[in-house]
Amino acid sequence: MERGTESAEQIADAVAYVCENATRIRETLERGPVGGTARLDELFTALRAGNDAGEPLEAVHRALRRAQDAAGVFGRTRDAAMTSLAGIRRDHPRETVLLC
């Protein structure tokens, strides 16, 4: 999935994940590059203010990835974006395979 194209449901799932795991996420960000925890604080500020969480959530995702968290925020949500196989293009029509 191309970053920045998350659906409202994916964003909601990611926000729920962050809220449920805030302590662990903060600990991971503290071990990563400088500024990661600031991205988390910005996300919480946006959520408290009722602002759009898309960009701050993306910033937390990138900060987690830089802190060596391979899945980040969006890799742990319920979407099927990570279920495609490497080398298989999802934008092509699928071919039927008959197994005997």
PDB file of C-alpha atoms in Angstrom:
ATOM      1  CA  MET A   1       0.000   0.000   0.000  1.00  0.00           C
ATOM      2  CA  GLU A   2       1.269   3.402  -0.878  1.00  0.00           C
ATOM      3  CA  ARG A   3       1.693   5.534   2.227  1.00  0.00           C
ATOM      4  CA  GLY A   4      -0.692   8.426   2.512  1.00  0.00           C
ATOM      5  CA  THR A   5      -3.591   6.539   0.949  1.00  0.00           C
ATOM      6  CA  GLU A   6      -4.959   4.968   4.114  1.00  0.00           C
ATOM      7  CA  SER A   7      -8.722   4.716   4.433  1.00  0.00           C
ATOM      8  CA  ALA A   8     -10.621   6.186   7.363  1.00  0.00           C
ATOM      9  CA  GLU A   9     -10.956   2.681   8.794  1.00  0.00           C
ATOM     10  CA  GLN A  10      -7.210   2.056   8.545  1.00  0.00           C
ATOM     11  CA  ILE A  11      -6.489   5.375  10.244  1.00  0.00           C
ATOM     12  CA  ALA A  12      -9.002   4.580  12.996  1.00  0.00           C
ATOM     13  CA  ASP A  13      -7.433   1.148  13.521  1.00  0.00           C
ATOM     14  CA  ALA A  14      -3.950   2.681  13.654  1.00  0.00           C
ATOM     15  CA  VAL A  15      -5.072   5.342  16.158  1.00  0.00           C
ATOM     16  CA  ALA A  16      -6.598   2.595  18.316  1.00  0.00           C
ATOM     17  CA  TYR A  17      -3.339   0.638  18.121  1.00  0.00           C
ATOM     18  CA  VAL A  18      -1.296   3.687  19.145  1.00  0.00           C
ATOM     19  CA  CYS A  19      -3.604   4.504  22.050  1.00  0.00           C
ATOM     20  CA  GLU A  20      -3.592   0.913  23.324  1.00  0.00           C
ATOM     21  CA  ASN A  21       0.204   0.628  23.053  1.00  0.00           C
ATOM     22  CA  ALA A  22       1.330   4.178  23.830  1.00  0.00           C
ATOM     23  CA  THR A  23       3.827   3.155  26.519  1.00  0.00           C
ATOM     24  CA  ARG A  24       5.567   0.565  24.347  1.00  0.00           C
ATOM     25  CA  ILE A  25       5.555   2.897  21.344  1.00  0.00           C
ATOM     26  CA  ARG A  26       7.087   5.714  23.403  1.00  0.00           C
ATOM     27  CA  GLU A  27       9.809   3.340  24.666  1.00  0.00           C
ATOM     28  CA  THR A  28      10.604   2.291  21.102  1.00  0.00           C
ATOM     29  CA  LEU A  29      10.720   5.903  19.923  1.00  0.00           C
ATOM     30  CA  GLU A  30      13.030   6.858  22.810  1.00  0.00           C
ATOM     31  CA  ARG A  31      15.540   4.276  21.539  1.00  0.00           C
ATOM     32  CA  GLY A  32      15.315   5.626  17.990  1.00  0.00           C
ATOM     33  CA  PRO A  33      16.510   8.829  16.335  1.00  0.00           C
ATOM     34  CA  VAL A  34      15.956  12.168  18.050  1.00  0.00           C
ATOM     35  CA  GLY A  35      12.471  13.623  17.629  1.00  0.00           C
ATOM     36  CA  GLY A  36      10.477  10.405  17.527  1.00  0.00           C
ATOM     37  CA  THR A  37       8.693  11.034  20.801  1.00  0.00           C
ATOM     38  CA  ALA A  38       7.823  14.544  19.612  1.00  0.00           C
ATOM     39  CA  ARG A  39       5.927  12.959  16.685  1.00  0.00           C
ATOM     40  CA  LEU A  40       3.925  10.883  19.171  1.00  0.00           C
ATOM     41  CA  ASP A  41       3.164  13.968  21.272  1.00  0.00           C
ATOM     42  CA  GLU A  42       2.039  15.821  18.125  1.00  0.00           C
ATOM     43  CA  LEU A  43      -0.339  12.968  17.302  1.00  0.00           C
ATOM     44  CA  PHE A  44      -1.879  13.046  20.776  1.00  0.00           C
ATOM     45  CA  THR A  45      -2.207  16.842  20.580  1.00  0.00           C
ATOM     46  CA  ALA A  46      -4.015  16.551  17.232  1.00  0.00           C
ATOM     47  CA  LEU A  47      -6.339  13.869  18.603  1.00  0.00           C
ATOM     48  CA  ARG A  48      -7.189  15.900  21.706  1.00  0.00           C
ATOM     49  CA  ALA A  49      -7.931  18.953  19.541  1.00  0.00           C
ATOM     50  CA  GLY A  50     -10.143  16.907  17.218  1.00  0.00           C
ATOM     51  CA  ASN A  51      -7.890  17.605  14.236  1.00  0.00           C
ATOM     52  CA  ASP A  52      -7.117  15.261  11.342  1.00  0.00           C
ATOM     53  CA  ALA A  53      -4.791  12.519  12.596  1.00  0.00           C
ATOM     54  CA  GLY A  54      -3.589  11.355   9.171  1.00  0.00           C
ATOM     55  CA  GLU A  55      -0.353  13.329   8.880  1.00  0.00           C
ATOM     56  CA  PRO A  56       0.722  13.035  12.542  1.00  0.00           C
ATOM     57  CA  LEU A  57      -0.037   9.315  12.415  1.00  0.00           C
ATOM     58  CA  GLU A  58       2.088   8.957   9.294  1.00  0.00           C
ATOM     59  CA  ALA A  59       4.898  10.818  11.102  1.00  0.00           C
ATOM     60  CA  VAL A  60       4.676   8.372  14.037  1.00  0.00           C
ATOM     61  CA  HIS A  61       4.727   5.466  11.567  1.00  0.00           C
ATOM     62  CA  ARG A  62       7.902   6.817   9.917  1.00  0.00           C
ATOM     63  CA  ALA A  63       9.520   7.486  13.312  1.00  0.00           C
ATOM     64  CA  LEU A  64       8.796   3.919  14.421  1.00  0.00           C
ATOM     65  CA  ARG A  65      10.283   2.556  11.211  1.00  0.00           C
ATOM     66  CA  ARG A  66      13.436   4.654  11.775  1.00  0.00           C
ATOM     67  CA  ALA A  67      13.548   3.268  15.336  1.00  0.00           C
ATOM     68  CA  GLN A  68      13.812  -0.257  13.857  1.00  0.00           C
ATOM     69  CA  ASP A  69      10.138  -1.197  14.304  1.00  0.00           C
ATOM     70  CA  ALA A  70       9.612  -3.034  11.020  1.00  0.00           C
ATOM     71  CA  ALA A  71       5.811  -2.874  11.026  1.00  0.00           C
ATOM     72  CA  GLY A  72       5.392   0.669  12.309  1.00  0.00           C
ATOM     73  CA  VAL A  73       1.806   1.700  12.994  1.00  0.00           C
ATOM     74  CA  PHE A  74       0.050   0.602   9.828  1.00  0.00           C
ATOM     75  CA  GLY A  75       1.664  -2.834   9.683  1.00  0.00           C
ATOM     76  CA  ARG A  76      -0.261  -3.924  12.750  1.00  0.00           C
ATOM     77  CA  THR A  77      -3.734  -2.904  11.680  1.00  0.00           C
ATOM     78  CA  ARG A  78      -6.346  -5.226  10.213  1.00  0.00           C
ATOM     79  CA  ASP A  79      -5.974  -4.251   6.571  1.00  0.00           C
ATOM     80  CA  ALA A  80      -4.701  -6.747   4.059  1.00  0.00           C
ATOM     81  CA  ALA A  81      -2.080  -4.453   2.539  1.00  0.00           C
ATOM     82  CA  MET A  82       0.791  -6.618   3.737  1.00  0.00           C
ATOM     83  CA  THR A  83      -0.633  -9.868   2.379  1.00  0.00           C
ATOM     84  CA  SER A  84       0.654  -9.536  -1.171  1.00  0.00           C
ATOM     85  CA  LEU A  85       3.656 -11.562  -2.202  1.00  0.00           C
ATOM     86  CA  ALA A  86       6.885  -9.911  -3.221  1.00  0.00           C
ATOM     87  CA  GLY A  87       7.100  -9.639  -6.993  1.00  0.00           C
ATOM     88  CA  ILE A  88       3.357 -10.031  -7.529  1.00  0.00           C
ATOM     89  CA  ARG A  89       1.680  -6.903  -8.849  1.00  0.00           C
ATOM     90  CA  ARG A  90      -1.699  -6.281  -7.279  1.00  0.00           C
ATOM     91  CA  ASP A  91      -2.925  -3.998 -10.059  1.00  0.00           C
ATOM     92  CA  HIS A  92      -3.075  -6.785 -12.671  1.00  0.00           C
ATOM     93  CA  PRO A  93      -6.110  -9.016 -13.171  1.00  0.00           C
ATOM     94  CA  ARG A  94      -5.826 -12.281 -11.337  1.00  0.00           C
ATOM     95  CA  GLU A  95      -5.461 -15.538 -13.221  1.00  0.00           C
ATOM     96  CA  THR A  96      -7.318 -18.646 -12.181  1.00  0.00           C
ATOM     97  CA  VAL A  97      -5.074 -21.514 -11.164  1.00  0.00           C
ATOM     98  CA  LEU A  98      -6.543 -25.014 -11.176  1.00  0.00           C
ATOM     99  CA  LEU A  99      -4.923 -27.420  -8.761  1.00  0.00           C
ATOM    100  CA  CYS A 100      -5.309 -31.183  -9.148  1.00  0.00           C
TER     101      CYS A 100
END
